[in-house]
XYZ file of C-alpha atoms in Angstrom:
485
model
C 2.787 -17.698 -11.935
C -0.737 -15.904 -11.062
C -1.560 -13.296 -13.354
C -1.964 -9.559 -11.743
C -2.628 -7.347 -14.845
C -2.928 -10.358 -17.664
C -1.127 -10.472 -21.194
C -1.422 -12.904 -23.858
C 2.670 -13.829 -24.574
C 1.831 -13.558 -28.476
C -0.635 -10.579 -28.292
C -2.529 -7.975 -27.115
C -6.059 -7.872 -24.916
C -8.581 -5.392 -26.821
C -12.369 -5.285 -25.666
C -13.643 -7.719 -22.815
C -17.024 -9.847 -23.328
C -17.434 -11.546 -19.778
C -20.387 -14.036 -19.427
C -20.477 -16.185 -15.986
C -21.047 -19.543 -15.956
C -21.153 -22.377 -13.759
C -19.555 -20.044 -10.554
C -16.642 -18.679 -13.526
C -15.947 -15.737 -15.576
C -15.928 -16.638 -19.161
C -13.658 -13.465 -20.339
C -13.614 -13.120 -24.296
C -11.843 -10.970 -25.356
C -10.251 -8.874 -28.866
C -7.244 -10.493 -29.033
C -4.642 -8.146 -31.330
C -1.329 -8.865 -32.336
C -0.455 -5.914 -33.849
C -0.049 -7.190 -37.434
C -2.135 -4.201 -39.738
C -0.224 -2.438 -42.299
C 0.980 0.154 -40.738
C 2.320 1.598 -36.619
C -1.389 2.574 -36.434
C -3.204 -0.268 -37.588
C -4.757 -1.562 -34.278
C -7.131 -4.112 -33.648
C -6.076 -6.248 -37.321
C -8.279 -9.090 -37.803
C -8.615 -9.354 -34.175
C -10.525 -13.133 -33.162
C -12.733 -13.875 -29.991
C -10.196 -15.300 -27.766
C -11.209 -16.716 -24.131
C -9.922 -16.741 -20.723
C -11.961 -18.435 -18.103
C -11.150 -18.049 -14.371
C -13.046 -18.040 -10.480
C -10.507 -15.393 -8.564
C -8.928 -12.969 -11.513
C -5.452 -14.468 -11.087
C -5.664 -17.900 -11.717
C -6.574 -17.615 -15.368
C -6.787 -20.391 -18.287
C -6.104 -19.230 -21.525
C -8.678 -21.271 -23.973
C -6.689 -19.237 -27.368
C -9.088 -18.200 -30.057
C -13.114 -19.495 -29.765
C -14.221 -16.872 -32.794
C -11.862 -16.544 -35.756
C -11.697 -14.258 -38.239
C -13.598 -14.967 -41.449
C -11.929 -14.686 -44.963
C -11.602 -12.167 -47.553
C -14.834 -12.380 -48.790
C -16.564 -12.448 -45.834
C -18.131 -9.520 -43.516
C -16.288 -10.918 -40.449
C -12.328 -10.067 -42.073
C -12.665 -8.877 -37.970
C -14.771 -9.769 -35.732
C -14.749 -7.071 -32.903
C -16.772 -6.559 -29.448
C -20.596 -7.816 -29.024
C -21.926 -10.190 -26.231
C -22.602 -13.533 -24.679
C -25.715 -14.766 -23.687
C -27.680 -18.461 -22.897
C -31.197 -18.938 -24.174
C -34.004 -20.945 -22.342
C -33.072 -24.143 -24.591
C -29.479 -23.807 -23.080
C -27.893 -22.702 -25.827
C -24.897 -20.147 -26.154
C -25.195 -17.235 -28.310
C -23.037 -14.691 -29.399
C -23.856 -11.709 -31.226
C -20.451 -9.831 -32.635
C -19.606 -6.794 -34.945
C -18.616 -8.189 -38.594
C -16.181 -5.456 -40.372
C -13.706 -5.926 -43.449
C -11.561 -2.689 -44.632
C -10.456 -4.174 -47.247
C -12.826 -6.002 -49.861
C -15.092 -3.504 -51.422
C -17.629 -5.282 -51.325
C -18.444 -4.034 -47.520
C -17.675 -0.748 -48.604
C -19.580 2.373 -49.667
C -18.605 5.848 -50.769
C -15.159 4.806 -49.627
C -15.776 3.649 -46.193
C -16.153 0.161 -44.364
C -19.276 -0.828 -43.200
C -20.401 -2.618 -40.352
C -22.605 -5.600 -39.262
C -23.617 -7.612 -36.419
C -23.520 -11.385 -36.967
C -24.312 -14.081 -34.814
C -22.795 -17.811 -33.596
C -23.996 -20.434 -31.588
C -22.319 -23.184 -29.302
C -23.011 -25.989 -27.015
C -20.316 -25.403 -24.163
C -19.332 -21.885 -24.758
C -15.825 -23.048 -26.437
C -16.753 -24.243 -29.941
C -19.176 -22.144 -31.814
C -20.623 -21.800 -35.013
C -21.200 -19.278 -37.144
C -24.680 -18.403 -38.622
C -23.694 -17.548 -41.875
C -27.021 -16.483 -43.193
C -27.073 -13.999 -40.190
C -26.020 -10.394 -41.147
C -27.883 -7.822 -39.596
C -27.058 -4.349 -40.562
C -28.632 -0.505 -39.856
C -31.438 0.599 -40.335
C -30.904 3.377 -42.057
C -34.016 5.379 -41.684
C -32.396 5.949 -38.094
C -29.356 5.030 -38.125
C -25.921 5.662 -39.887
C -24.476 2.325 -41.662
C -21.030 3.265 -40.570
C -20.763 2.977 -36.736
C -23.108 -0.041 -35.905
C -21.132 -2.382 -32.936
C -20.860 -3.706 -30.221
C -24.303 -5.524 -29.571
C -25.406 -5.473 -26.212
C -28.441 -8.830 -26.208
C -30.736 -9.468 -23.155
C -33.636 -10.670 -22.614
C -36.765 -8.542 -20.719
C -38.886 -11.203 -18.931
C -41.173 -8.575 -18.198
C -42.091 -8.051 -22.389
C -41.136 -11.615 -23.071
C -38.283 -10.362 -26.301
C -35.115 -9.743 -26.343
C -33.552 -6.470 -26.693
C -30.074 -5.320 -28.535
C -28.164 -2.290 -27.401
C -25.869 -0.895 -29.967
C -22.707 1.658 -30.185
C -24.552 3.824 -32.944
C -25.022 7.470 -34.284
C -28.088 9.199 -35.892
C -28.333 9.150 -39.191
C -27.054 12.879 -40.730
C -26.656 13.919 -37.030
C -23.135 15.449 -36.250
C -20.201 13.543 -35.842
C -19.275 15.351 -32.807
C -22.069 14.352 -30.868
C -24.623 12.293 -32.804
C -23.988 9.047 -31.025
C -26.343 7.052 -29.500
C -27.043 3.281 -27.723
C -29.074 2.068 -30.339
C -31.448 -0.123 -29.707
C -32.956 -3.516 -31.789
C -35.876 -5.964 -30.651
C -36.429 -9.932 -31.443
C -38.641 -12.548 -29.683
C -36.379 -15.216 -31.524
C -33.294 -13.839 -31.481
C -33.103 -14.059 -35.495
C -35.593 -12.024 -36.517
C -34.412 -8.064 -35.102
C -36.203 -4.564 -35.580
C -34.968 -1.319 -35.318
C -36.204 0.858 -32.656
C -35.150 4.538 -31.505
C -32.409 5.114 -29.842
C -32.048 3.445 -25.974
C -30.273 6.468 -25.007
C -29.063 9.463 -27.254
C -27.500 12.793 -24.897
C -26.568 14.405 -28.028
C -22.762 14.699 -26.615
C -20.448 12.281 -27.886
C -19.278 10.893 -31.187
C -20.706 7.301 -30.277
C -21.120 5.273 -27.296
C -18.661 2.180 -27.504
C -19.202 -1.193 -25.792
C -22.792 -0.687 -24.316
C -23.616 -2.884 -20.643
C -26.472 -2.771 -18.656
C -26.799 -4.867 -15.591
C -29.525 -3.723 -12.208
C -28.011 -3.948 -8.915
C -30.052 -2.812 -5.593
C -33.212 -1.979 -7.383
C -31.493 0.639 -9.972
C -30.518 -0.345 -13.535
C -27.339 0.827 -14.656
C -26.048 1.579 -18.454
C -22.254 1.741 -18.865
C -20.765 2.565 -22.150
C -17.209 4.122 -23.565
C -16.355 7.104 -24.744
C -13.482 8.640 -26.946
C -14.361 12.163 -28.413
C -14.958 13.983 -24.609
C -12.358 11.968 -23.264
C -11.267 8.287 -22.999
C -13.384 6.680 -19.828
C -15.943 4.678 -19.208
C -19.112 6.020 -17.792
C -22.274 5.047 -16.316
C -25.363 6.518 -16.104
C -29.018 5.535 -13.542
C -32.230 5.060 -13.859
C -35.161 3.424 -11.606
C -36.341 1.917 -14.650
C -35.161 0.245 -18.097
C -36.533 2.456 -20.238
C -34.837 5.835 -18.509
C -34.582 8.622 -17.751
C -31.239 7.683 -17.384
C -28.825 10.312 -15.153
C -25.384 11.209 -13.940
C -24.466 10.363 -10.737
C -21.929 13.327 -9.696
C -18.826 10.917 -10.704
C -19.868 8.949 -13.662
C -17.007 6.758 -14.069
C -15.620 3.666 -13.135
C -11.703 4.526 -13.412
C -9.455 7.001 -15.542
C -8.028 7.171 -18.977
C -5.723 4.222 -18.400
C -8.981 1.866 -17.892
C -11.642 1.642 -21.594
C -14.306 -0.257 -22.741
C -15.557 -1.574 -19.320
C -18.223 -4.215 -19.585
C -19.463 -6.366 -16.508
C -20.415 -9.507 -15.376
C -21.899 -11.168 -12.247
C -20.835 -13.876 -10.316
C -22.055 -15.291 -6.927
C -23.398 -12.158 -6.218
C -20.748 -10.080 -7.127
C -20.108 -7.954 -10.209
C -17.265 -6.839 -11.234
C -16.133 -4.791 -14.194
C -13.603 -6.430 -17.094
C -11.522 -3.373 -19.129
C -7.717 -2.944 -20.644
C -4.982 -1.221 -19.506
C -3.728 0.774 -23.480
C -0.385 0.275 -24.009
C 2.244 3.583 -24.619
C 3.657 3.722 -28.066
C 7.830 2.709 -27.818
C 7.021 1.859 -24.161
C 7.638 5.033 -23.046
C 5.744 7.670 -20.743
C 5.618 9.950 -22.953
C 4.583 7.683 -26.003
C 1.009 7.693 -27.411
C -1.813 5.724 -26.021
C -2.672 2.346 -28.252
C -5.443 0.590 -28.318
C -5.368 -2.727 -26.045
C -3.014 -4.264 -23.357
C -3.616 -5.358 -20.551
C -6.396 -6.929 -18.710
C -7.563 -5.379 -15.577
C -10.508 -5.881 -13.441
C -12.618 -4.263 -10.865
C -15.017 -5.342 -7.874
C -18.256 -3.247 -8.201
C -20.373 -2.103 -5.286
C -23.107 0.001 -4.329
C -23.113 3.288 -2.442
C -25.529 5.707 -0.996
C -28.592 3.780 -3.546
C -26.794 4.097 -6.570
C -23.314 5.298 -6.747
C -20.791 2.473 -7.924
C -17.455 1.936 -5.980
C -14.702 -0.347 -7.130
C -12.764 -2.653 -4.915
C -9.731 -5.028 -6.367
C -10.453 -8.499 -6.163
C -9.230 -10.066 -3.265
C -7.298 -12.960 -4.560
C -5.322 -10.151 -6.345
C -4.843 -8.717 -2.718
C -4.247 -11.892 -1.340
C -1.210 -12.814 -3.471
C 0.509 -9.628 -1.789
C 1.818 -11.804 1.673
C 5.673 -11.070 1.515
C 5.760 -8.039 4.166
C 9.132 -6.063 3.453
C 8.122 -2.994 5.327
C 11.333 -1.113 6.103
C 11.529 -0.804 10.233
C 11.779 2.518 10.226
C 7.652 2.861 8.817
C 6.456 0.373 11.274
C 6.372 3.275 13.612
C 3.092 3.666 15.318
C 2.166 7.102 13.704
C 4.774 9.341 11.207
C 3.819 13.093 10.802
C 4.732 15.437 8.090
C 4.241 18.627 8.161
C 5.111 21.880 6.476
C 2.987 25.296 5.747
C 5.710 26.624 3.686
C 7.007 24.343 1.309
C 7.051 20.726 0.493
C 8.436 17.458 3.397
C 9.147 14.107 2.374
C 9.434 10.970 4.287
C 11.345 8.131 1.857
C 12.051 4.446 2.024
C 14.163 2.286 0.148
C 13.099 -1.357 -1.424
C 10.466 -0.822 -3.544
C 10.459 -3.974 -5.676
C 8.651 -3.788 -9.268
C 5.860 -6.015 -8.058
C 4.584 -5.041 -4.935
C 1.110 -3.442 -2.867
C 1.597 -0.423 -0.396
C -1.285 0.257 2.279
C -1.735 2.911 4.392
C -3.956 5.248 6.036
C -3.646 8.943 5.743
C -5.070 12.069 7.939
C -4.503 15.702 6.665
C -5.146 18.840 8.664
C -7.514 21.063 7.392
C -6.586 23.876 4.729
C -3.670 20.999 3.419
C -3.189 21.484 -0.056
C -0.941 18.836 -1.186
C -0.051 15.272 -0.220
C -0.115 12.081 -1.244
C 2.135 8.754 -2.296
C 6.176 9.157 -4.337
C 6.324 5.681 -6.056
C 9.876 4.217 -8.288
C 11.796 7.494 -6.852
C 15.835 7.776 -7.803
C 17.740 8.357 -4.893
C 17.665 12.093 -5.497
C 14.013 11.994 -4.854
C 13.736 13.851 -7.793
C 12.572 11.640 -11.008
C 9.377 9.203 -10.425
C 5.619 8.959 -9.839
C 3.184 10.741 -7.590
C -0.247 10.517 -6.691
C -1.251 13.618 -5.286
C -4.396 14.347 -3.555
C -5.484 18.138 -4.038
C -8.653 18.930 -1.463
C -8.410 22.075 -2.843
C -9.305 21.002 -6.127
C -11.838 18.203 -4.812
C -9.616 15.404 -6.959
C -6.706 13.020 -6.911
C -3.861 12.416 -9.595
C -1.050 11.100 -11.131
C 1.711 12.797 -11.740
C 5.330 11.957 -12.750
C 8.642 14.087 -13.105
C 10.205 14.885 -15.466
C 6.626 15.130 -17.762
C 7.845 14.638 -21.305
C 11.267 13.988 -22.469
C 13.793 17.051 -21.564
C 14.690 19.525 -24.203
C 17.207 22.253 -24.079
C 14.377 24.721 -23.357
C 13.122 24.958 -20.037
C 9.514 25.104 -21.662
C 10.022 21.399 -22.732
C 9.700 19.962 -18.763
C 5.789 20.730 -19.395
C 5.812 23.139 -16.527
C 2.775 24.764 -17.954
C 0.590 21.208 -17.274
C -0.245 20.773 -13.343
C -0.131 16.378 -13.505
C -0.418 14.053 -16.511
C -4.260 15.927 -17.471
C -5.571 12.571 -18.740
C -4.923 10.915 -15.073
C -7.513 12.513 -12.782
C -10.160 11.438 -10.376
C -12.890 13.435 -8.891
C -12.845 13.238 -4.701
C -14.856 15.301 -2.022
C -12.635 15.376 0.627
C -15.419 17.516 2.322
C -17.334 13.840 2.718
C -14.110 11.910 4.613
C -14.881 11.252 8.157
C -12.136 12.947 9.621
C -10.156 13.535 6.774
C -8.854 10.518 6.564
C -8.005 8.082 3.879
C -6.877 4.506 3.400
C -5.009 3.732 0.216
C -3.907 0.776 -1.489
C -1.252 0.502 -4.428
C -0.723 -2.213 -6.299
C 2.570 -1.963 -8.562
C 3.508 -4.487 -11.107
C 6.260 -4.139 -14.291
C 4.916 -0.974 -16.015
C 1.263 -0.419 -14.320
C 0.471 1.057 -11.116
C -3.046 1.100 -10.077
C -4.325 2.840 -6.866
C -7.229 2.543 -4.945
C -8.889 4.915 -2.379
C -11.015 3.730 0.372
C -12.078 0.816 -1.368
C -14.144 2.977 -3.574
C -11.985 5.265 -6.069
C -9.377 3.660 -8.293
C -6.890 5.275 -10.576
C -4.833 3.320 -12.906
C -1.908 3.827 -15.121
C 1.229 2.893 -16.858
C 4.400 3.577 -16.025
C 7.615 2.833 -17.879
C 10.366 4.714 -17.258
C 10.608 5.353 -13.344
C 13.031 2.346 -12.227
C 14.059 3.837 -9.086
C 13.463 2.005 -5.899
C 12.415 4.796 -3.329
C 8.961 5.570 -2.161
C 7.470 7.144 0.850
C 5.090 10.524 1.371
C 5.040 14.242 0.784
C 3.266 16.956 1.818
C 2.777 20.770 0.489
C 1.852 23.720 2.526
C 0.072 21.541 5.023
C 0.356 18.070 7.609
C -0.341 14.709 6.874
C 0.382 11.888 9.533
C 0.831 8.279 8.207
C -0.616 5.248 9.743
C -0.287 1.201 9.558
C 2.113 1.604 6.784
C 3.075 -1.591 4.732
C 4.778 -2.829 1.408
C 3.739 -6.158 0.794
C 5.460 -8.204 -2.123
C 4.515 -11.273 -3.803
C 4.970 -14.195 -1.673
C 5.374 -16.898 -4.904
């Protein structure tokens, strides 16, 4: 079957490393299968495992291309770095080389960590330079968090350049992170330079990217100490400044450690989807899951939109809309409380479209999603013009307790599954949304520019439909589409 939101059957996707080649996307990834020590080892030993595919659903799964090295090597784990093809033709890949356990790599009690290097032919069998090992420099940098190389090469100085997930030596470990930057002409030979970009806000900046699109050059890099996302920043040129467009980010919580590739002409963005501890809403995030993927485009000069890639559209040709939403227009409307329009049939795999107008001074509408047929327990996204955002929501919001305190009452939506939007910029307040649905992730999209993804465990009730709150909403071209395999 076609993959929507892809999961190795004996593991776990961590960090994405997409190269294109030859018209495909070469997707390596950190492939984890959850064997460390303890429930909060993540990311044990993980190899460089590859998935190559032209559409984002048809996907071949190549197994691991970069395995771990031994106990007595740096590389015990090999974790996220980058792909690249030199002007000979060959493949290189520059990786982050950490083992926690021989002491060796340690000092004053921690790990330490280093970039290392392979080579290949074909981009499927590679070999490791073992006399490679490049490590801080500690006159700037901190030994400790040193990852996730970023190489590329600047035709304009004729070298190559390294961007690094890094943090100032003796600088706070609140907000002394950096991109860190390195420069070669040989790709063997690397010096330190001052930091690419240091905003003296975060604890580091994971899993660097830089691509230019329409003139503008674009750095994207992860963050986990402000909050989980991936954000981008601007510039006109390489070397900065570098600034925030108003929304800085490519998705929410439930999408990390973007990094982006191109392919005939488009680029799209590569991330995972974390996993919830037990497999349960209310369970703690884990690191890596699933593989999801974005279309990228351009807006108003610089801002980046996300589409979902049509073949994952495409696979959506089943339609099971119920006859009473083919109606040409359905209004809802109420100024003193809260209307709902349901449906039954909402199968686990499945994409609902519509297009939505609101009167003005609304406060509250959106999409019900997995409903029981008391309309009661599910998922919402809610659009709030009042607040200028969108979000998820889901009832009840932690596990019930004999307290009426323990419903969460006191949070307004699940707080780590928001999204900025200026409803003050919709031509005629309107929207058209799209939600794709599949076993435990939902993943909307908002005029083909906003997306907010999630998981979603528990809800297994088969009713969806609309609400509004103190306000009117009338719903257009409704349609539940589900897989046509």
């Amino acid at each position: 079957m076609k993959e929507i939101f892809y999961r190795p059957e004996n593991g776990w996707v961590g960090d994405t490393i997409p190269f294109s080649h030859d018209g495909k996307f070469y997707i390596f990834y950190l492939h984890d299968e959850r064997k460390g020590n303890t429930e909060d080892e993540y990311g044990y030993r993980t190899s460089w495992n590859l998935l190559i595919t032209e559409d984002g659903v048809e996907i071949e799964d190549c197994g691991a291309v970069l395995p771990v090295g031994e106990y007595e090597d740096a590389d015990y784990a090999c974790y996220t770095g980058s792909v690249l093809s030199d002007r000979e033709g060959r493949f290189h890949i520059f990786y982050t080389a950490q083992n926690n356990y021989n002491p060796k790599y340690f000092r004053d009690g921690r790990p330490m960590q280093y970039i290392m290097h392979a080579v290949s032919r074909d981009l499927i069998h590679w070999e490791k330079d073992r006399d490679f090992l490049l490590s801080a420099d500690e006159s700037i940098y901190e030994p400790y968090d040193w990852r996730d190389p970023y190489v590329f090469y600047e035709e304009k100085e004729k070298c190559y350049y390294m961007l690094l997930a890094a943090r100032l030596r003796g600088a706070s470990e609140q907000s002394g992170g950096c991109v860190g930057l390195c420069r070669s002409f040989d790709l063997l030979h690397w010096e330190a330079q001052q930091p690419f970009y240091q905003p003296d806000s975060y604890m580091t900046h994971e899993c660097p990217d830089l691509f230019r699109m329409g003139g503008k050059y674009y750095l994207l890099y992860s963050t986990f100490s402000e909050k989980f996302v991936t954000h981008y920043r601007v510039s006109d040129s390489l070397h900065g400044p570098w600034r925030a467009p108003i929304e800085d980010s490519l998705d929410g919580r439930a999408f990390y450690a973007a990094k982006t590739a191109e392919r005939n002409g488009e680029r799209w963005a590569f991330a995972w989807i974390p996993t919830r501890r037990g497999e349960t809403d209310f369970g703690q995030y884990e690191w890596g899951g699933s593989l999801h993927m974005h279309r990228l485009s351009q807006k108003e000069g610089k801002r980046l939109t996300v589409q979902p890639p049509e073949a994952l559209t495409a696979l959506f040709q089943k339609d099971i809309t119920p006859e009473d939403a083919l109606r040409e227009r359905i209004e809802a409307e109420n100024w003193e409380g809260k209307s709902r329009i349901s449906f039954d049939g909402m199968p686990e795999s499945c994409m609902i479209e519509a297009d939505l107008s609101f009167s003005e001074g609304s406060r509250v509408f959106g999409l019900s999603l997995r409903q029981d047929t008391a309309l009661s327990e599910g998922y919402y996204f809610r659009f709030e013009p009042f607040y200028n955002r969108v979000v998820m929501d889901r009832w009840p919001r932690r596990e019930k307790g004999v307290n009426q305190w323990y419903i969460d009452g006191d949070k307004p939506f699940l707080i780590e599954l928001e999204r900025p939007l200026d409803y003050r910029k919709l031509p005629d307040r309107r929207l058209h949304i799209r939600l794709i649905s599949d076993k435990s992730i939902l993943c909307l999209y908002v005029n083909d520019e906003l997306a907010l993804s999630a998981r979603a465990y528990s809800g297994k009730g088969t009713h969806w439909g609309f609400f509004v709150q103190d306000g009117a909403v009338s719903m257009e071209h409704i349609r539940i589409y589900a897989r046509s395999e």
